[in-house]
Short mmCIF file of C-alpha atoms in Angstrom, two decimals:
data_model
loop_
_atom_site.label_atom_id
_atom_site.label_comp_id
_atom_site.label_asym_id
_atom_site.label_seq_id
_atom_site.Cartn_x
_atom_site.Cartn_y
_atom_site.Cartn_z
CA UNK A 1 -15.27 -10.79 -1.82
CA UNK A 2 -12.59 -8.94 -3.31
CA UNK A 3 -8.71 -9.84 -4.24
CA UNK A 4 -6.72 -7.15 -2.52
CA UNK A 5 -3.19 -6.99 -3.32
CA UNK A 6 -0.95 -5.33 -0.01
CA UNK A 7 2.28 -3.73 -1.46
CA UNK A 8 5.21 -2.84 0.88
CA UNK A 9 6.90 -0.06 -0.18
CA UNK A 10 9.60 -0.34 2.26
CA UNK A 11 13.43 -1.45 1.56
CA UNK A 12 13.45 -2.35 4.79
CA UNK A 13 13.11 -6.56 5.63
CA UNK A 14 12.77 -5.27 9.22
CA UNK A 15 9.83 -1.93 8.33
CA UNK A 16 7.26 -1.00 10.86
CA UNK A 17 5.38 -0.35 7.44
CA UNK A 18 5.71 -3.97 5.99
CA UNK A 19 4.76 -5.40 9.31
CA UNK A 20 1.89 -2.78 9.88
CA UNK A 21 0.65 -3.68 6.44
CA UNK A 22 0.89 -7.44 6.98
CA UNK A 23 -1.21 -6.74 10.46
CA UNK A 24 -3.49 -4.55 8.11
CA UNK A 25 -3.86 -7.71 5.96
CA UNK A 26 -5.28 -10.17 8.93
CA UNK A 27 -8.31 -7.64 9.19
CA UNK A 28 -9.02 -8.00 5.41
CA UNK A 29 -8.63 -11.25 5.64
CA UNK A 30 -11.21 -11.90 8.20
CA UNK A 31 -13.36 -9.31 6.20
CA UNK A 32 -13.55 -12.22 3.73
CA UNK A 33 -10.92 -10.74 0.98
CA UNK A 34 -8.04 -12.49 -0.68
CA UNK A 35 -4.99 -10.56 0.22
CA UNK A 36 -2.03 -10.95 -2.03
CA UNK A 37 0.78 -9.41 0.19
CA UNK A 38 3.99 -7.90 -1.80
CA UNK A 39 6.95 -6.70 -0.63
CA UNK A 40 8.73 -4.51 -3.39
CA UNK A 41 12.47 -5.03 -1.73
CA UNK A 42 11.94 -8.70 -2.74
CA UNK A 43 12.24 -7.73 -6.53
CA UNK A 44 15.58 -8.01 -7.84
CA UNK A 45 17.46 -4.06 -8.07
CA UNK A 46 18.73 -4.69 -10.78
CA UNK A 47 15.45 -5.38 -12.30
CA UNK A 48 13.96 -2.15 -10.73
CA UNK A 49 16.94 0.05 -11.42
CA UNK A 50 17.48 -1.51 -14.60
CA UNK A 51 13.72 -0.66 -15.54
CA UNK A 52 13.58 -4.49 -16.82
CA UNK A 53 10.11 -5.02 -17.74
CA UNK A 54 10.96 -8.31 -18.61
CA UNK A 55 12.31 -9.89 -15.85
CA UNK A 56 10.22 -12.31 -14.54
CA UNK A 57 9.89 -11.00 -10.80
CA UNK A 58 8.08 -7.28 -12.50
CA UNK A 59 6.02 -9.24 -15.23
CA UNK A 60 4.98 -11.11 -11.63
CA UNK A 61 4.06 -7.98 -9.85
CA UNK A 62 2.37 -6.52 -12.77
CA UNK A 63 0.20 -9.72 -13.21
CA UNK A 64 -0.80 -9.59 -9.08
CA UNK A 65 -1.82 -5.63 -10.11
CA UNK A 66 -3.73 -7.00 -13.02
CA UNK A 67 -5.45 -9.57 -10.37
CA UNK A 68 -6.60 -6.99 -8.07
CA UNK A 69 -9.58 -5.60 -6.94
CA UNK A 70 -7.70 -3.09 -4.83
CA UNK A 71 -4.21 -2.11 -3.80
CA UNK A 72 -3.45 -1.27 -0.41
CA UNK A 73 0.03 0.51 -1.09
CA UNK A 74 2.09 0.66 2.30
CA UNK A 75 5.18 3.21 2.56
CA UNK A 76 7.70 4.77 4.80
CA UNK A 77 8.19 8.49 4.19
CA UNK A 78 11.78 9.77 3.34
CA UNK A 79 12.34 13.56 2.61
CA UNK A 80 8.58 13.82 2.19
CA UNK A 81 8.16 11.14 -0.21
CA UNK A 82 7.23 7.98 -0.83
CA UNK A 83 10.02 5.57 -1.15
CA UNK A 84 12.56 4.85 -3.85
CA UNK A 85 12.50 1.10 -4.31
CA UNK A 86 8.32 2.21 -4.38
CA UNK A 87 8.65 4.54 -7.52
CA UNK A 88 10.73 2.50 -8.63
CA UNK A 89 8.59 -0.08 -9.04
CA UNK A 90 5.34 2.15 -10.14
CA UNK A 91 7.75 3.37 -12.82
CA UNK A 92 7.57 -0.16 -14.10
CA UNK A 93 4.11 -1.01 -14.33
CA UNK A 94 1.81 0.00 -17.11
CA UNK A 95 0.63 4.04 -17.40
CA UNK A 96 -2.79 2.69 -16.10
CA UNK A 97 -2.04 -0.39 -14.21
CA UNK A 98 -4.85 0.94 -11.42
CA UNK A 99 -7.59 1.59 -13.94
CA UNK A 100 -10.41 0.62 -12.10
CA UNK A 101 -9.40 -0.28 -8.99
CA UNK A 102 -9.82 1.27 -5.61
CA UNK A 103 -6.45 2.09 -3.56
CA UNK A 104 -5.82 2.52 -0.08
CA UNK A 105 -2.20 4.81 0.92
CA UNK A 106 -0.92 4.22 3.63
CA UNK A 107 2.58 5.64 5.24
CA UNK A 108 4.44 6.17 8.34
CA UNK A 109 7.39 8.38 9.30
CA UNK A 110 9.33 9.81 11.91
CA UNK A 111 7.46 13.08 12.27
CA UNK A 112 4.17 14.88 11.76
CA UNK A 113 6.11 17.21 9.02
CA UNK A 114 5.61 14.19 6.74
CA UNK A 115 1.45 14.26 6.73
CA UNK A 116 1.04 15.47 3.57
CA UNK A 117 3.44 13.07 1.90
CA UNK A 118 0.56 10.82 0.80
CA UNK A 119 -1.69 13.80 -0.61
CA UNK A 120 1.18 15.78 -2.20
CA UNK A 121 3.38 12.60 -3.14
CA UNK A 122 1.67 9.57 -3.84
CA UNK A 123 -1.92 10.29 -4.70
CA UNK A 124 -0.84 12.23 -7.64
CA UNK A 125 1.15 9.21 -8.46
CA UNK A 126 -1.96 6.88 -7.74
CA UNK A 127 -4.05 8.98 -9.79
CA UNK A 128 -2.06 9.41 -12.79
CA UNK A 129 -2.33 5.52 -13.34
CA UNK A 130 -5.90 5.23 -13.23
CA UNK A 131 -7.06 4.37 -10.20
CA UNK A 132 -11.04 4.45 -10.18
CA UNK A 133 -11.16 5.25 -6.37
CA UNK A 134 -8.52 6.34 -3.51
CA UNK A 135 -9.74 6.14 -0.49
CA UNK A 136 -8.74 8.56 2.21
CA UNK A 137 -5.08 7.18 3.25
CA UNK A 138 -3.97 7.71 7.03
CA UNK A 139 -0.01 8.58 8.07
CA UNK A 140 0.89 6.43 11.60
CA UNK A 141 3.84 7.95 13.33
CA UNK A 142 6.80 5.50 13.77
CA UNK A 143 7.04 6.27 17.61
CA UNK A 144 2.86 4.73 17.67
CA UNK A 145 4.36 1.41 15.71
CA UNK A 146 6.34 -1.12 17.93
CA UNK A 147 7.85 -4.31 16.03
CA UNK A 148 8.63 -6.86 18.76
CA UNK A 149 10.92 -9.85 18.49
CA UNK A 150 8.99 -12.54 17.95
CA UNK A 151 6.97 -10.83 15.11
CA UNK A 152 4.19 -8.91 16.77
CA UNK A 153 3.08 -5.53 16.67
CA UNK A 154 1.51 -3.06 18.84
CA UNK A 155 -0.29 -0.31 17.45
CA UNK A 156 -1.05 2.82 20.23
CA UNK A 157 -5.42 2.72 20.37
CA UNK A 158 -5.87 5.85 18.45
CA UNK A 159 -3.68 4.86 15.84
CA UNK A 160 -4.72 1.17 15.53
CA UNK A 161 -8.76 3.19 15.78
CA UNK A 162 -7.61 5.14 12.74
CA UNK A 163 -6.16 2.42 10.84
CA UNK A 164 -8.92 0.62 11.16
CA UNK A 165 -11.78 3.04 10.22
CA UNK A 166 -9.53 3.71 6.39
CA UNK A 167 -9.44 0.07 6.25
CA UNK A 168 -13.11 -0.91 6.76
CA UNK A 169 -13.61 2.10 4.73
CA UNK A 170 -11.87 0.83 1.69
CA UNK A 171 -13.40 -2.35 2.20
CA UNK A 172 -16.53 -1.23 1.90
CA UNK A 173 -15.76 0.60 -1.14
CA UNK A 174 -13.96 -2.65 -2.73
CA UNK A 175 -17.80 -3.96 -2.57
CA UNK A 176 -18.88 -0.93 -4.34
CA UNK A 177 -16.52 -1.11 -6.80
CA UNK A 178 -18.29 -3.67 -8.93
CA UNK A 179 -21.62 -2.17 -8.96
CA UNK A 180 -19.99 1.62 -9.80
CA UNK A 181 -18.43 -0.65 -12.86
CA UNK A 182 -21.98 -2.39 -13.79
CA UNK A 183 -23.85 0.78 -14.01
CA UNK A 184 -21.31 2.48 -16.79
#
């Protein structure tokens, strides 16, 4: 199958979205894909604020974008945006580091007012660095995420329904992608 690689775009060691994405990952998993998980608060700031294309931790990430077949890119929504230590990191890569790849966006946030975050903030963004396919993203509200103690995570039904119909959807087009490719 295909090499997905599952970006966190959350500062946050303790996100709903990093866990929700890691939770996201299982599924893909069991659909038969390698799924590279990356969590952008791991990279040095310095490095990200710095813009440090050099430093070994962002020639890393670039190399794992390289490696994919698709991106799932995970984010919590601030001010109706995607987050910081996520642009900064997109900032980084190269102008078409998604050139033929299919991407799923993903976000969460406190309130319905952030919805359009992911069609007015980061598919623009997704878009502008070639990505050959962007599936439909979904938006889960915080209050429909709950992080437990020991790890787990409980998604409310229609939310974990929802989740789960984008993700099978951009699985299916990860097995496209390759024949769309062949037949240019």
């Amino acid at each position: 199958m295909a090499t997905v690689l599952s970006v966190s775009g959350s500062p946050s060691a303790s996100s709903r979205t990093g866990r929700l994405l890691r939770h996201l990952d299982a599924r893909l998993a069991a659909q038969g894909h390698e799924v590279i998980p990356l969590d952008v608060r791991t990279i040095p700031a310095d490095a990200l604020l710095g813009a440090d294309f050099r430093h070994p931790a962002v020639v890393e990430a670039t190399a794992l974008f390289a490696r994919a077949d698709g991106v799932v890119i995970g984010t919590p929504v601030y001010k109706a945006a995607y987050s910081g230590v996520l642009k900064a990191l997109l900032d980084l890569l190269p102008q078409y580091a998604l050139a033929g790849k299919t991407v799923l966006p993903l976000a969460t946030g406190g309130t319905t007012a952030h919805v359009l975050a992911i069609d007015y903030a980061l598919r623009p963004v997704l878009s502008s660095m070639g990505a050959a396919h962007i599936v439909q993203g979904w938006f889960t509200l915080d209050k429909d995420i709950t992080a437990h103690e020991d790890g787990s995570l409980t998604v409310v039904p229609p939310a974990i329904e929802a989740l789960t119909q984008v993700l099978d959807q951009f699985s299916t087009a990860l097995g496209r992608a390759p024949l769309l490719a062949a037949a240019s």
